[in-house]
Amino acid sequence: MPVPARHPDVATLAFLLGTWRGSGRGDYPTIDGFVYEEEVVFSHSGKPFLGYRQRTWDPHGAPLHSETGYLRAPRPDQAELVVAQPTGIAEIHTGTVSGTSLQLAATHVGVSPTAKHVAAVTRTLSVEGDTLTYRLEMAAVGQPLQFHLEATLDRVSQGDETGGQPPPSST
């Protein structure tokens, strides 16, 4: 299938295109600290947005978290991210694009009746060469906004429409 022409409205987000893999760590006052492996895919379909898909697994290959959504730039210096999680949480973020960095803060966090309460989320993403780093802060379950996740991912393909390979299986 041919790769579609890039829509001009995603020009300021093009630095994110591709499949990224690496590792991260997480912590929060209500849980034990942990490490994880991760894959993130930013793709385009020729429309004025990027598709976003993320999944993590533990060091033994067992699945952990996943989320999916869309990223768009209504103006060259602005970004909007919509994310849905299978845990019953949906986030709408707005923020800024500056060079190869995004600063995003959730303007709305919706939760299903059985989801944990999340009051606020911020996401910072930065790309330098073929390395993407991010930090996620969260206010949830009665805790104030604070560090939750950070990772360093390497680009393994440029603009991969298929999303790469599955994580390693448990042995």
CSV table of C-alpha atoms in Angstrom, one decimal:
chain,number,residue,atom,x,y,z
A,1,MET,CA,0.0,0.0,0.0
A,2,PRO,CA,1.5,3.4,-1.0
A,3,VAL,CA,2.4,5.9,1.8
A,4,PRO,CA,0.0,8.8,1.4
A,5,ALA,CA,1.2,12.3,0.8
A,6,ARG,CA,1.7,14.2,4.1
A,7,HIS,CA,-1.1,16.7,4.8
A,8,PRO,CA,0.4,20.2,5.3
A,9,ASP,CA,-1.3,20.6,8.6
A,10,VAL,CA,0.9,18.0,10.2
A,11,ALA,CA,4.2,19.5,9.0
A,12,THR,CA,5.2,20.7,12.5
A,13,LEU,CA,4.5,17.2,13.9
A,14,ALA,CA,6.3,15.2,11.3
A,15,PHE,CA,9.4,14.8,13.5
A,16,LEU,CA,7.3,12.2,15.5
A,17,LEU,CA,6.4,10.0,12.5
A,18,GLY,CA,7.6,6.4,12.8
A,19,THR,CA,7.8,3.5,15.2
A,20,TRP,CA,9.8,4.1,18.4
A,21,ARG,CA,10.9,1.4,20.9
A,22,GLY,CA,12.7,1.5,24.2
A,23,SER,CA,12.3,1.3,27.9
A,24,GLY,CA,10.9,3.4,30.8
A,25,ARG,CA,10.2,3.5,34.4
A,26,GLY,CA,7.2,4.4,36.5
A,27,ASP,CA,6.3,5.3,40.0
A,28,TYR,CA,3.4,6.7,42.0
A,29,PRO,CA,2.7,7.0,45.8
A,30,THR,CA,0.0,4.3,45.5
A,31,ILE,CA,2.0,1.7,43.7
A,32,ASP,CA,5.5,0.1,43.7
A,33,GLY,CA,8.0,1.5,41.2
A,34,PHE,CA,8.4,-0.5,38.0
A,35,VAL,CA,10.3,-0.7,34.7
A,36,TYR,CA,8.8,-1.5,31.3
A,37,GLU,CA,9.5,-1.9,27.6
A,38,GLU,CA,7.5,0.2,25.1
A,39,GLU,CA,6.5,0.8,21.5
A,40,VAL,CA,5.0,4.0,20.2
A,41,VAL,CA,3.8,4.5,16.7
A,42,PHE,CA,2.9,7.9,15.1
A,43,SER,CA,1.4,7.4,11.6
A,44,HIS,CA,-0.3,9.4,9.0
A,45,SER,CA,-3.1,8.7,6.5
A,46,GLY,CA,-2.9,11.9,4.4
A,47,LYS,CA,-5.4,13.6,6.7
A,48,PRO,CA,-4.7,16.6,8.9
A,49,PHE,CA,-3.7,14.6,12.0
A,50,LEU,CA,-1.3,11.8,13.1
A,51,GLY,CA,-2.5,8.5,14.5
A,52,TYR,CA,-1.0,7.5,17.8
A,53,ARG,CA,-0.7,4.0,19.2
A,54,GLN,CA,1.2,3.0,22.4
A,55,ARG,CA,1.8,-0.3,24.3
A,56,THR,CA,4.0,-1.5,27.0
A,57,TRP,CA,5.1,-4.8,28.4
A,58,ASP,CA,7.1,-6.0,31.4
A,59,PRO,CA,10.7,-7.2,31.0
A,60,HIS,CA,9.4,-10.8,30.6
A,61,GLY,CA,7.0,-9.9,27.8
A,62,ALA,CA,3.7,-9.8,29.6
A,63,PRO,CA,1.4,-6.9,28.4
A,64,LEU,CA,1.0,-3.9,30.7
A,65,HIS,CA,-0.7,-0.7,29.3
A,66,SER,CA,-1.9,0.5,26.0
A,67,GLU,CA,-3.6,3.5,24.6
A,68,THR,CA,-4.5,5.0,21.2
A,69,GLY,CA,-5.5,8.3,19.8
A,70,TYR,CA,-4.9,11.2,17.5
A,71,LEU,CA,-2.5,14.2,17.4
A,72,ARG,CA,-3.1,17.3,15.4
A,73,ALA,CA,-1.7,20.8,15.0
A,74,PRO,CA,-4.5,23.3,14.5
A,75,ARG,CA,-1.8,26.0,14.2
A,76,PRO,CA,2.0,25.4,13.7
A,77,ASP,CA,2.7,26.2,17.4
A,78,GLN,CA,-0.3,24.4,18.8
A,79,ALA,CA,-1.0,20.7,19.4
A,80,GLU,CA,-4.1,18.8,20.5
A,81,LEU,CA,-4.0,15.1,21.6
A,82,VAL,CA,-6.9,12.8,22.1
A,83,VAL,CA,-6.2,9.5,23.9
A,84,ALA,CA,-8.4,6.6,24.9
A,85,GLN,CA,-7.3,3.8,27.3
A,86,PRO,CA,-8.8,0.4,27.8
A,87,THR,CA,-8.9,1.1,31.5
A,88,GLY,CA,-11.8,3.5,31.0
A,89,ILE,CA,-9.9,6.8,30.8
A,90,ALA,CA,-10.1,9.3,28.0
A,91,GLU,CA,-7.9,12.4,27.8
A,92,ILE,CA,-8.1,15.6,25.7
A,93,HIS,CA,-4.8,17.6,25.8
A,94,THR,CA,-3.9,21.0,24.4
A,95,GLY,CA,-0.4,22.5,24.3
A,96,THR,CA,2.4,23.8,22.3
A,97,VAL,CA,4.8,22.6,19.6
A,98,SER,CA,8.3,24.2,19.8
A,99,GLY,CA,10.8,22.7,17.4
A,100,THR,CA,10.9,19.0,18.2
A,101,SER,CA,9.1,19.2,21.5
A,102,LEU,CA,5.6,19.1,22.7
A,103,GLN,CA,4.2,20.4,26.0
A,104,LEU,CA,0.7,19.1,26.6
A,105,ALA,CA,-1.8,19.4,29.5
A,106,ALA,CA,-5.2,17.6,29.7
A,107,THR,CA,-8.1,20.0,29.5
A,108,HIS,CA,-10.5,17.2,30.1
A,109,VAL,CA,-10.1,13.7,31.6
A,110,GLY,CA,-13.1,11.5,31.3
A,111,VAL,CA,-13.5,8.3,33.3
A,112,SER,CA,-15.9,5.4,33.0
A,113,PRO,CA,-17.9,4.4,36.1
A,114,THR,CA,-15.4,1.6,37.0
A,115,ALA,CA,-12.1,3.5,36.1
A,116,LYS,CA,-9.8,5.0,38.7
A,117,HIS,CA,-10.3,8.7,39.2
A,118,VAL,CA,-7.7,10.8,37.3
A,119,ALA,CA,-7.9,14.6,37.8
A,120,ALA,CA,-5.0,15.9,35.7
A,121,VAL,CA,-2.4,14.7,33.2
A,122,THR,CA,0.6,16.4,31.6
A,123,ARG,CA,2.8,15.0,28.9
A,124,THR,CA,6.1,16.3,27.6
A,125,LEU,CA,7.7,14.8,24.5
A,126,SER,CA,11.0,15.7,22.9
A,127,VAL,CA,12.8,14.3,20.0
A,128,GLU,CA,16.6,14.7,19.4
A,129,GLY,CA,17.8,12.9,16.3
A,130,ASP,CA,16.3,9.4,16.5
A,131,THR,CA,15.6,9.5,20.2
A,132,LEU,CA,12.2,10.3,21.7
A,133,THR,CA,12.0,11.0,25.5
A,134,TYR,CA,8.8,11.7,27.4
A,135,ARG,CA,7.6,12.4,30.9
A,136,LEU,CA,4.0,12.0,32.1
A,137,GLU,CA,2.8,13.5,35.3
A,138,MET,CA,-0.6,12.7,36.8
A,139,ALA,CA,-3.0,13.7,39.6
A,140,ALA,CA,-5.1,10.6,40.4
A,141,VAL,CA,-6.8,8.7,43.3
A,142,GLY,CA,-6.5,11.7,45.6
A,143,GLN,CA,-2.8,12.5,44.9
A,144,PRO,CA,-1.5,15.8,43.6
A,145,LEU,CA,0.0,16.3,40.1
A,146,GLN,CA,3.4,14.5,40.1
A,147,PHE,CA,5.8,12.2,38.2
A,148,HIS,CA,4.3,9.0,37.0
A,149,LEU,CA,6.2,7.8,33.9
A,150,GLU,CA,9.3,8.5,31.8
A,151,ALA,CA,10.9,6.7,28.9
A,152,THR,CA,13.6,6.9,26.2
A,153,LEU,CA,12.7,5.4,22.9
A,154,ASP,CA,14.7,5.0,19.7
A,155,ARG,CA,13.2,5.3,16.2
A,156,VAL,CA,13.2,1.9,14.6
A,157,SER,CA,11.4,2.9,11.4
A,158,GLN,CA,10.5,6.1,9.7
A,159,GLY,CA,6.7,6.7,9.1
A,160,ASP,CA,5.9,3.0,9.4
A,161,GLU,CA,2.2,2.6,8.6
A,162,THR,CA,1.9,-0.9,10.0
A,163,GLY,CA,3.1,-0.3,13.5
A,164,GLY,CA,6.1,-2.6,13.8
A,165,GLN,CA,6.4,-6.0,15.4
A,166,PRO,CA,4.8,-7.4,18.5
A,167,PRO,CA,6.7,-7.3,21.8
A,168,PRO,CA,8.8,-10.3,22.7
A,169,SER,CA,6.9,-13.3,24.1
A,170,SER,CA,7.4,-14.7,27.5
A,171,THR,CA,9.9,-17.5,27.7
